[in-house]
Tab-separated table of C-alpha atoms in Angstrom:
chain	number	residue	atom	x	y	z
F	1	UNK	CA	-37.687	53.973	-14.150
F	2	UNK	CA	-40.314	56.522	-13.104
F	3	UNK	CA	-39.050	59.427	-10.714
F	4	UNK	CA	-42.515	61.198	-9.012
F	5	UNK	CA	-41.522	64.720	-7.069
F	6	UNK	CA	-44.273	66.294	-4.605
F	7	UNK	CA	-43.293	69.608	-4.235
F	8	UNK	CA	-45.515	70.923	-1.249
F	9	UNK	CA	-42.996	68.181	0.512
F	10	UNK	CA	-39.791	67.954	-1.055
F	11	UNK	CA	-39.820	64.104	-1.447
F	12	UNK	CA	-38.657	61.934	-4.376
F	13	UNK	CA	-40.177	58.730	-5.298
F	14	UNK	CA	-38.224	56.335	-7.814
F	15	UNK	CA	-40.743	53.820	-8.681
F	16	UNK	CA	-42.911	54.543	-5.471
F	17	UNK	CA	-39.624	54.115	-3.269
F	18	UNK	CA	-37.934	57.613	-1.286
F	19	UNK	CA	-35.013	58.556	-2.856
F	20	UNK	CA	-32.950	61.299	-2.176
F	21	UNK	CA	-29.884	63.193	-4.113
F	22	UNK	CA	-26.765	63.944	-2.480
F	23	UNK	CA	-23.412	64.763	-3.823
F	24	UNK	CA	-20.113	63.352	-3.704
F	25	UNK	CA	-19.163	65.789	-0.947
F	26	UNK	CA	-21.529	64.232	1.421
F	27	UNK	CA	-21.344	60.443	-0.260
F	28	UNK	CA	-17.960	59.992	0.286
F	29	UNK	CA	-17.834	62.095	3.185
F	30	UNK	CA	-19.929	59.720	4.495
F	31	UNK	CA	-17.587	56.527	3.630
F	32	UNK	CA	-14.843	58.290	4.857
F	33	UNK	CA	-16.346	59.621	8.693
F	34	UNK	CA	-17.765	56.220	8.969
F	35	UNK	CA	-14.259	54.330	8.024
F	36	UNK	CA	-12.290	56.430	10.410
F	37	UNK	CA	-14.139	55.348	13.739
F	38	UNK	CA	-12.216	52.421	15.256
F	39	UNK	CA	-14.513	49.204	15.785
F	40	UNK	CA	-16.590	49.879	12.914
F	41	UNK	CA	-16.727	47.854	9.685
F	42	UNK	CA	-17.751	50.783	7.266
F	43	UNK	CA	-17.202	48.353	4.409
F	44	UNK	CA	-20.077	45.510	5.451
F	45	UNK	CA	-22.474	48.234	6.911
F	46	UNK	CA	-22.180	50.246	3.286
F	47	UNK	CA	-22.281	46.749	1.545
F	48	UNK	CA	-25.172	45.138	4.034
F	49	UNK	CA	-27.414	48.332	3.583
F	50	UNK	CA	-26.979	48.443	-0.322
F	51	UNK	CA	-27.660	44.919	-0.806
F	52	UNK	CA	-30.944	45.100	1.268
F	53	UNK	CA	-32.071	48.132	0.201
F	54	UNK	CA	-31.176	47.151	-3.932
F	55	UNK	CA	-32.652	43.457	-3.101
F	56	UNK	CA	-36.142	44.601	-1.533
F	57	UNK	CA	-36.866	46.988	-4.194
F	58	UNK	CA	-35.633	45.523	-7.228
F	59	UNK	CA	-37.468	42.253	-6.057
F	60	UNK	CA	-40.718	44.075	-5.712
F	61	UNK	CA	-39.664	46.087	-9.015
F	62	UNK	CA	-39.445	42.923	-10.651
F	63	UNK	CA	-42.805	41.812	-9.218
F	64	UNK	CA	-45.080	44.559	-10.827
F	65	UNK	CA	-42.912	45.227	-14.066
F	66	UNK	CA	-40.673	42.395	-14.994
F	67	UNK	CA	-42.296	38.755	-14.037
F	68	UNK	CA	-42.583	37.956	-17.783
F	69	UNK	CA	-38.913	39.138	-19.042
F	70	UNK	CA	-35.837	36.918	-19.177
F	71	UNK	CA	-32.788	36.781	-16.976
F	72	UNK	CA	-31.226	38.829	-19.427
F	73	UNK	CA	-34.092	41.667	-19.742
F	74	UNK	CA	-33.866	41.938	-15.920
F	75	UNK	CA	-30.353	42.168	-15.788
F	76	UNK	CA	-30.279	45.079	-18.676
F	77	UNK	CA	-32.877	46.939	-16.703
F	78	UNK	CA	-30.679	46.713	-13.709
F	79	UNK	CA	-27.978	47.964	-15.521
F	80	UNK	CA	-30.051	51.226	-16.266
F	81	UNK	CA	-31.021	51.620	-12.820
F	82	UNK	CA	-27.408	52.119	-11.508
F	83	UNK	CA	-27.124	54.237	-14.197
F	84	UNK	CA	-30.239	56.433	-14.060
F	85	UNK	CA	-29.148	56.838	-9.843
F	86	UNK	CA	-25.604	58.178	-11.495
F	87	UNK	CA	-23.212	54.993	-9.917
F	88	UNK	CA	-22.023	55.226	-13.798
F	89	UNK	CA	-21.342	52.226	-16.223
F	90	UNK	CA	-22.001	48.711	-14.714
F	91	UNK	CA	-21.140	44.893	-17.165
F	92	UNK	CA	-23.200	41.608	-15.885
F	93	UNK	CA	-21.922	39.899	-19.258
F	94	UNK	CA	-19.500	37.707	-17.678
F	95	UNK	CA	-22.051	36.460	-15.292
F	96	UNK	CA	-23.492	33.552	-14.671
F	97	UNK	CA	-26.036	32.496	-11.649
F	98	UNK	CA	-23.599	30.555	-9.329
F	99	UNK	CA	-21.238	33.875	-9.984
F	100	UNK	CA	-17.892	35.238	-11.896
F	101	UNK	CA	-16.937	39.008	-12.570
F	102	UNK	CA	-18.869	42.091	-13.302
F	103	UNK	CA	-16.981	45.180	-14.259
F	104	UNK	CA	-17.775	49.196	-14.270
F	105	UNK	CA	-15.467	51.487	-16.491
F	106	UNK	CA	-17.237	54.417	-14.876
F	107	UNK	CA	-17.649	54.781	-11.163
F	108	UNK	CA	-19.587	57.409	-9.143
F	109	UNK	CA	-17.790	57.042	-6.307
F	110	UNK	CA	-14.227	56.556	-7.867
F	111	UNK	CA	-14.930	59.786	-9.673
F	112	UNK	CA	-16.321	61.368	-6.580
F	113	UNK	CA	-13.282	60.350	-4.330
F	114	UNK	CA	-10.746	61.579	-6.560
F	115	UNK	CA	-12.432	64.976	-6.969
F	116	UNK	CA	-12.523	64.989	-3.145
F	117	UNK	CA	-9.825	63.128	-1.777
F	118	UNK	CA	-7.694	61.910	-4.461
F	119	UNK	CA	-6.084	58.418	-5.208
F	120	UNK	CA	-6.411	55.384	-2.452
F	121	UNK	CA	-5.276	52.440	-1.694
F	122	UNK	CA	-7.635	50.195	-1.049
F	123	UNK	CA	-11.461	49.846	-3.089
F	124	UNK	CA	-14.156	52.680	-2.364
F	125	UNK	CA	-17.131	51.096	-4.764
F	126	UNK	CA	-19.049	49.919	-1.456
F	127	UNK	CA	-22.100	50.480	-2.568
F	128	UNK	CA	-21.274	48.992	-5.890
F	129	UNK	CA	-20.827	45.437	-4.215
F	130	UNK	CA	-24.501	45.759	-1.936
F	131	UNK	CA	-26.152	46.531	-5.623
F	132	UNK	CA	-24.225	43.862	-7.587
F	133	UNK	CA	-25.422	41.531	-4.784
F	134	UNK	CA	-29.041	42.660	-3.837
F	135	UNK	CA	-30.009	42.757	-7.684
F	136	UNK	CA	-28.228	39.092	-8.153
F	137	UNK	CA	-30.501	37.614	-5.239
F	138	UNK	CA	-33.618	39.514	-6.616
F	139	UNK	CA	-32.989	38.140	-9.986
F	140	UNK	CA	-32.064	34.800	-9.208
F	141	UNK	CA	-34.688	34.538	-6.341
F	142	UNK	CA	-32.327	33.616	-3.561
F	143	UNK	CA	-31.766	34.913	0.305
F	144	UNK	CA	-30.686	38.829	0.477
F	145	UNK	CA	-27.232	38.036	1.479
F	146	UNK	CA	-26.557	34.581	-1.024
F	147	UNK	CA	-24.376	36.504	-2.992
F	148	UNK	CA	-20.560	37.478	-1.576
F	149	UNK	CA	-19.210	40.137	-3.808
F	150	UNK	CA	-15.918	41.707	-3.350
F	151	UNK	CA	-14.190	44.462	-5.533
F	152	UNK	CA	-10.751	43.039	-6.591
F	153	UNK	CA	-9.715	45.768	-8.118
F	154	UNK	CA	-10.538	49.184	-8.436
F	155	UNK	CA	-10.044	52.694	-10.529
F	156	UNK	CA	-9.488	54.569	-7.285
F	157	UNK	CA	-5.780	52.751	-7.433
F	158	UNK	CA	-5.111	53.344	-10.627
F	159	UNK	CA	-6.455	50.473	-12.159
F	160	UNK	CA	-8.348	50.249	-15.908
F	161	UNK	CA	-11.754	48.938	-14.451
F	162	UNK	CA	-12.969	48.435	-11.188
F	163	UNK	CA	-13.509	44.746	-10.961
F	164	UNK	CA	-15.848	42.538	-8.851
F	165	UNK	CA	-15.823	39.021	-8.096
F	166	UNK	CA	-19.363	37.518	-6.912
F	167	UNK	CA	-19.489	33.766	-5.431
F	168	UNK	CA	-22.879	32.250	-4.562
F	169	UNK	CA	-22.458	31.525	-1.236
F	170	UNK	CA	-25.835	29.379	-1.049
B	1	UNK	CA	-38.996	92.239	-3.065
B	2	UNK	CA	-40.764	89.084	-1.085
B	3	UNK	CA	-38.966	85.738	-2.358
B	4	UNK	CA	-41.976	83.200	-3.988
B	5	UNK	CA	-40.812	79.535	-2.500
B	6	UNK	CA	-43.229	78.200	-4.518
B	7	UNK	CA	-41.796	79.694	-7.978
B	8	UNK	CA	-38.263	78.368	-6.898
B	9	UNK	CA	-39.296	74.918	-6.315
B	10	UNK	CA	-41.316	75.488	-9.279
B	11	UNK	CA	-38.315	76.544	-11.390
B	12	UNK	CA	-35.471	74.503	-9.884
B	13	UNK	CA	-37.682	71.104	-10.306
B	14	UNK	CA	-37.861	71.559	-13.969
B	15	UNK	CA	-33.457	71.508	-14.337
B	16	UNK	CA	-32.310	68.561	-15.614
B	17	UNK	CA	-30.417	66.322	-13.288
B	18	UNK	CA	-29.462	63.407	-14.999
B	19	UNK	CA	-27.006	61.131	-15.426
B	20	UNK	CA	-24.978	61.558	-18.676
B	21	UNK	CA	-23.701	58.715	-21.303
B	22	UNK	CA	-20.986	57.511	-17.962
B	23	UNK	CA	-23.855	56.795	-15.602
B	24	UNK	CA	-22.314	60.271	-13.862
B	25	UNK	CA	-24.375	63.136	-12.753
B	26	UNK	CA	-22.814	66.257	-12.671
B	27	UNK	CA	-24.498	69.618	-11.869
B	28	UNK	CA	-23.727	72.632	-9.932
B	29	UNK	CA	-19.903	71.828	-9.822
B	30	UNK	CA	-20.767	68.463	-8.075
B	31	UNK	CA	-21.218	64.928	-8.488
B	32	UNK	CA	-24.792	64.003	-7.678
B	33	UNK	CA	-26.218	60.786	-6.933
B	34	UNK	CA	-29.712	59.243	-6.291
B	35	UNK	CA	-29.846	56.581	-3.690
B	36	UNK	CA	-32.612	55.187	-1.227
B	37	UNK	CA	-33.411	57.348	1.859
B	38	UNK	CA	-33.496	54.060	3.864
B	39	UNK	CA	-30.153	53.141	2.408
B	40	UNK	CA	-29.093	56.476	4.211
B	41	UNK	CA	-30.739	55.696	7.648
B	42	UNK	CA	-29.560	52.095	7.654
B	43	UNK	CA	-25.801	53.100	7.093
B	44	UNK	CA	-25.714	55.932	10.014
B	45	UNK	CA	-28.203	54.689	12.497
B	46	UNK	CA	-26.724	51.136	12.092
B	47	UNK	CA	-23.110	53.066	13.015
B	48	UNK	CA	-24.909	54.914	15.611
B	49	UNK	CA	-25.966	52.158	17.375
B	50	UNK	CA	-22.533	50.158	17.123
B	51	UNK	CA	-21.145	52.750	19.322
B	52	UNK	CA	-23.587	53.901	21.410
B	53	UNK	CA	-24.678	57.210	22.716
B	54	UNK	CA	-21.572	58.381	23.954
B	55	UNK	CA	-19.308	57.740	21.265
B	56	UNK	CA	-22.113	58.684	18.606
B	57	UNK	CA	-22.168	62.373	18.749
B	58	UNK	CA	-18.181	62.055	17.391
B	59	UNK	CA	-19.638	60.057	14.117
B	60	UNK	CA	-22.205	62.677	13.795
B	61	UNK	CA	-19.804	65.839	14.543
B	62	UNK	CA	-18.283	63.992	10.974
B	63	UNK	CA	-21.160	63.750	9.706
B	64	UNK	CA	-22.644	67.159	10.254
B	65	UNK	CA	-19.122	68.536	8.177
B	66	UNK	CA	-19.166	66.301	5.601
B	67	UNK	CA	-23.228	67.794	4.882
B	68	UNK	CA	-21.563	71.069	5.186
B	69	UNK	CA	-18.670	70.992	2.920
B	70	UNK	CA	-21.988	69.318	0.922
B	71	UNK	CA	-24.216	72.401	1.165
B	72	UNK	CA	-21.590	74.763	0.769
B	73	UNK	CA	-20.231	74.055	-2.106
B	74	UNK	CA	-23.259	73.019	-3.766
B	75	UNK	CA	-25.387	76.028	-2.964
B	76	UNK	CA	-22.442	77.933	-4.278
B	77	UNK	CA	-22.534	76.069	-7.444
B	78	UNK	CA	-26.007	76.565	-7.573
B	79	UNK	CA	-25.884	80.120	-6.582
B	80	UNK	CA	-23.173	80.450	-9.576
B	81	UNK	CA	-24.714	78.747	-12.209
B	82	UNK	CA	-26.853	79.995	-15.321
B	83	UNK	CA	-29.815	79.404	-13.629
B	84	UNK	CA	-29.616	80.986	-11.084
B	85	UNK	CA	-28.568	84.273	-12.571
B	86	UNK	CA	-31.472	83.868	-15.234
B	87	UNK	CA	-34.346	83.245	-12.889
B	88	UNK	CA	-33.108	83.680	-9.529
B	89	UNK	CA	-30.965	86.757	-9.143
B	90	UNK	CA	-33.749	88.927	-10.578
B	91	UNK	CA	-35.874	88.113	-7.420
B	92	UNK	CA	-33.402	89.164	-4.929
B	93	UNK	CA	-32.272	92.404	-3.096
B	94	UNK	CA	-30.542	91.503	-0.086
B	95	UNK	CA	-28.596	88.562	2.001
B	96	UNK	CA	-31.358	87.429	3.424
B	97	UNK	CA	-33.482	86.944	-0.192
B	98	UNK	CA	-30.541	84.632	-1.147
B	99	UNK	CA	-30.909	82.770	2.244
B	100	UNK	CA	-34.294	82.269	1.382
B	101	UNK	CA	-34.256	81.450	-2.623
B	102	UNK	CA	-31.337	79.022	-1.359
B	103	UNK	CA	-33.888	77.662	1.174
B	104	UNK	CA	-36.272	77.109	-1.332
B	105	UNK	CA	-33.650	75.442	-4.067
B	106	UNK	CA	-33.246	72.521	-1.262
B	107	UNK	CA	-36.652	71.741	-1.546
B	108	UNK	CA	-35.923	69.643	-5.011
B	109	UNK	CA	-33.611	67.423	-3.604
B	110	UNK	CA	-36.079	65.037	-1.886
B	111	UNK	CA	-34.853	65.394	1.800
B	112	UNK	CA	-38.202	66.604	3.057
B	113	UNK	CA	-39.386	69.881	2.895
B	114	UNK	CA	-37.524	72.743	4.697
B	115	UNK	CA	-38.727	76.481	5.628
B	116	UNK	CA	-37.235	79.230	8.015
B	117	UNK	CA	-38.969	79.904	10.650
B	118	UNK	CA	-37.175	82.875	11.717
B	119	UNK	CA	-33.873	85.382	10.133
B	120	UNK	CA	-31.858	87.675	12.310
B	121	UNK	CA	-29.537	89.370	9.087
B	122	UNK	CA	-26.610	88.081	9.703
B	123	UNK	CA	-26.950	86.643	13.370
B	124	UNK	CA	-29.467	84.045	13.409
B	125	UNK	CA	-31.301	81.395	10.946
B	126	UNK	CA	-34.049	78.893	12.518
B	127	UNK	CA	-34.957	76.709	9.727
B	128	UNK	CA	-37.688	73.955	10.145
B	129	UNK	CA	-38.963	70.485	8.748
B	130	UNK	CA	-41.807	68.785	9.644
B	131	UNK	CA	-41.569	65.800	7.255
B	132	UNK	CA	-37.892	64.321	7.710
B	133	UNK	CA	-37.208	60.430	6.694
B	134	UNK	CA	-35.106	59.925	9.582
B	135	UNK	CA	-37.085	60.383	13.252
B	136	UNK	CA	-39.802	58.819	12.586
B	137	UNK	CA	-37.657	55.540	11.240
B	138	UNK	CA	-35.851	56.201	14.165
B	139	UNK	CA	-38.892	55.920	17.032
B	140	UNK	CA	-39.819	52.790	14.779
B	141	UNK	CA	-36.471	50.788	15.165
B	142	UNK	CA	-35.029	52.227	18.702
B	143	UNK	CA	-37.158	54.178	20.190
B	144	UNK	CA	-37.440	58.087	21.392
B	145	UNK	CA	-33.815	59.051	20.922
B	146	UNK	CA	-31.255	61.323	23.474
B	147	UNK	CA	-30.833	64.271	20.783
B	148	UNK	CA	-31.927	65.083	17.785
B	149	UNK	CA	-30.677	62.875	14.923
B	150	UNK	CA	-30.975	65.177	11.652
B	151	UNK	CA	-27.270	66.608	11.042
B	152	UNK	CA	-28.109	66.706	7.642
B	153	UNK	CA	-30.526	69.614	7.926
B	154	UNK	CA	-28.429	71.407	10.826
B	155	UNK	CA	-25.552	71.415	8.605
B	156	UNK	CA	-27.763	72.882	5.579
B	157	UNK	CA	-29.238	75.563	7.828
B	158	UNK	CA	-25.094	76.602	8.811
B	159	UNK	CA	-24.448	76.581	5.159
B	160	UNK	CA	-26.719	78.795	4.008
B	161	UNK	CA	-25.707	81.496	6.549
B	162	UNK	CA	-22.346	81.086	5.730
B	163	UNK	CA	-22.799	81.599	1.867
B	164	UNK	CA	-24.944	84.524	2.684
B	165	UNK	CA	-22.569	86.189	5.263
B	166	UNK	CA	-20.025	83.987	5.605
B	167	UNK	CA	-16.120	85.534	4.258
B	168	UNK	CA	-16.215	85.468	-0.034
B	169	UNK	CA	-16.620	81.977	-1.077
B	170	UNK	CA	-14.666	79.544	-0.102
B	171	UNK	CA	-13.255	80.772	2.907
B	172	UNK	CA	-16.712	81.180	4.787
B	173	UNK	CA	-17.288	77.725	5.448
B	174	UNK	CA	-17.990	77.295	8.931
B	175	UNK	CA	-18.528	80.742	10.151
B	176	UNK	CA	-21.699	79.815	11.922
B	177	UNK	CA	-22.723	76.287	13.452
B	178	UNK	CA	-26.076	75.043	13.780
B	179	UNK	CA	-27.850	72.787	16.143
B	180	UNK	CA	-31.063	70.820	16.517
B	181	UNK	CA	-32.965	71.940	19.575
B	182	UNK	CA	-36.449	70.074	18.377
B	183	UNK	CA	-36.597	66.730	17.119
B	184	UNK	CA	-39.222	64.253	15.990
B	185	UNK	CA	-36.828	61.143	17.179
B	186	UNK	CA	-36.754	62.704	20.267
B	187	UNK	CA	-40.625	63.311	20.679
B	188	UNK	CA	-41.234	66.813	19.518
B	189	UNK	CA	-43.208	67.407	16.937
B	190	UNK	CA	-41.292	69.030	14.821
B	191	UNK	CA	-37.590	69.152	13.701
B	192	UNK	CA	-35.954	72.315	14.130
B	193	UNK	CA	-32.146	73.766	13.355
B	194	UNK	CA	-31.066	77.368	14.864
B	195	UNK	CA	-27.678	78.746	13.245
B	196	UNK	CA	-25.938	81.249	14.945
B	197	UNK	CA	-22.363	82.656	14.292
C-alpha cells in the first residue's frame, strides 16, 4: 500500500486512487442520516458503492502488483488493505470461491457506533459487506456484484464477532 | 504574528495516522478512517438523486450536522492534543490565528485544499476551495446542479468559528451556520462557504 499526499492541494492518493479520512462522527453520521429517510435503502447504496469502488480498484491493484501471486497472497494483501484504511481485523480463512463465512473481531464501524450512538439492533458493518464482495469478484475474476454478502451477526448487538455469510450468486 | 499555512500542513502531514494492531485508527479523540472519495460521492449523490431536489436538501441538512459534530470535535481534539500545543500554540495570538492554523490542519486530510478568503473576528468566515472531488463528478454524472453540493466544507467552515468563538467547548457547537453561495456543480468556478453567527 503506498499513500502519496500533495500538499499545495490537500489530496490523498492510496495507490494512485483519492482517498480521503473522515472520522466516525461523520462515517456513521452518514449511515445513520441516510437510514432515517423513508424510501431509501441505506444498506444496498452503502453495500453497492463499497463493492464497486473495492472491486474497480483492487482489480486494477491486482493488475499492476499482484498478477503473479496466488489466491491466497491476494487475499492476505486484501486483508491489509482494510486494515491499513482502519475497518480493523478482517478472516477470509473459511473461504472458499463459490463462498462460506468471513469474520472481523475488530470493526471500525462497530467501534465507531458505539462511541457515538451506542448498542443496535440490527448490523452496521455496511461497508464491510461491499469490500468482502468487491475484493471476492476482483480476486476470483467475476461480475462486480457475483458475490451476495450479508452480515449475520454483528458486535454492534452484542455478539463475539461480526459474522458474514457470502454466496456466489453467479 | 502572521500564521505560515504552509508550516502547518508541513507539520501536521508528518503525524502519524495509522491504524494500530485492531485495524483501528484513533487520533485526536476520534476514530479515523480512510476510504475512497468516489465511495463518498456514490453513497450521497446516489441518495440525492433517489429523492430528488426537493426532498434532498433534508438529507443534506443531516448531512451538513453530522460533518459538524465531525469538525467540531475533531478540531477540538486536534486543538487539544500534544501537537498542537508543541508546534502550534506558539504561532498564535488571537481567535482568529487559531481559525486559521485550524484552516490549515484540514489541509492533511485529503478533501481538497481549503483557504479563507475573508475573517470578520467573530462575525464572519468565507472559506474557499477550488479543487473539491465532488462538483466536478457531479456536472459529469447529472449535470449543472440547483445548489451547491459541498456540505462537507460548509459544515467545516461553521466549525471552525464555533471552536474559535463559539461558548467553551462543547457547548459551542452550532453557534454559527454556514452556507455555500458559489459552487463548481452549479457552474461557478469556484466553491465557496460564508459562516455567519
Amino acid at each position: 500500500m503506498h499513500i502519496d499526499f500533495s500538499p499545495e492541494l490537500n489530496i490523498l492518493k492510496l495507490d494512485n486512487v483519492g482517498v480521503s479520512l473522515h472520522c466516525h462522527h461523520y462515517n456513521c453520521g452518514l449511515i445513520k442520516a441516510i437510514e432515517e429517510i423513508e424510501g431509501i435503502d441505506a444498506y444496498s447504496i452503502i453495500v453497492k458503492a463499497a463493492q464497486e469502488e473495492f472491486y474497480y480498484n483492487f482489480k486494477n491493484y491486482i493488475v499492476s502488483h499482484l498478477s503473479k501471486e496466488s489466491i491466497d497472497e491476494q487475499i492476505k494483501v486484501a486483508v491489509e488493505l482494510y486494515k491499513f484504511m482502519g475497518f480493523g481485523i478482517i478472516d477470509f480463512s473459511e473461504l472458499r470461491e463459490n463462498g462460506g463465512k468471513v469474520y472481523s473481531n475488530s470493526s471500525y464501524y462497530v467501534t465507531g457506533w458505539l462511541a457515538k450512538y451506542g448498542r443496535r439492533t440490527t448490523p452496521v458493518c455496511y461497508v464491510t459487506c461491499g469490500f468482502i464482495s468487491g475484493i471476492l469478484s476482483a480476486i476470483f475474476k467475476k461480475s462486480v456484484s457475483a458475490y451476495i454478502v450479508q452480515e449475520t451477526r454483528c458486535m454492534i448487538s452484542g455478539n463475539e464477532l461480526c459474522e458474514f455469510s457470502i454466496r456466489l450468486i453467479e | 504574528m502572521a500564521i505560515d499555512s504552509k508550516k502547518i500542513i508541513e507539520i501536521a502531514s508528518k503525524l502519524q495516522i495509522a491504524s494500530n494492531e485492531k485495524g483501528i485508527m484513533a487520533a485526536f479523540g476520534v476514530y479515523a478512517a480512510m476510504n475512497y472519495n468516489e465511495f463518498y460521492f456514490k453513497v450521497v449523490s446516489r441518495v440525492i438523486h433517489t429523492l430528488g431536489d426537493l426532498k434532498a436538501p433534508t438529507v443534506e441538512q443531516k448531512l451538513y450536522n453530522a460533518v459538524l459534530e465531525c469538525g467540531y470535535h475533531t478540531f477540538h481534539g486536534i486543538r487539544t492534543s500534544m501537537h498542537w500545543r508543541e508546534h502550534i500554540i506558539p504561532m498564535l495570538s488571537s481567535p482568529e490565528d487559531e481559525v486559521y492554523a485550524l484552516v490549515a490542519f484540514t489541509n492533511i486530510f485529503g478533501i481538497g485544499y481549503i483557504e479563507i478568503e475573508e475573517l470578520i473576528p467573530n462575525k464572519k468566515l468565507v472559506t474557499i476551495v477550488k479543487n473539491a472531488y465532488d462538483p466536478e463528478r457531479y456536472l459529469i454524472e447529472y449535470g449543472k446542479q440547483p445548489y451547491g453540493r459541498c456540505y462537507m466544507f460548509s459544515a467545516c467552515t461553521a466549525s471552525y468559528m464555533d471552536l474559535a468563538y463559539g461558548e467553551k467547548y462543547p457547548k459551542g457547537i452550532g453557534t454559527f451556520e454556514a452556507k455555500e453561495v458559489s459552487c463548481r456543480s452549479m457552474g461557478n468556478n469556484i466553491c465557496r462557504f460564508v459562516a455567519e453567527r
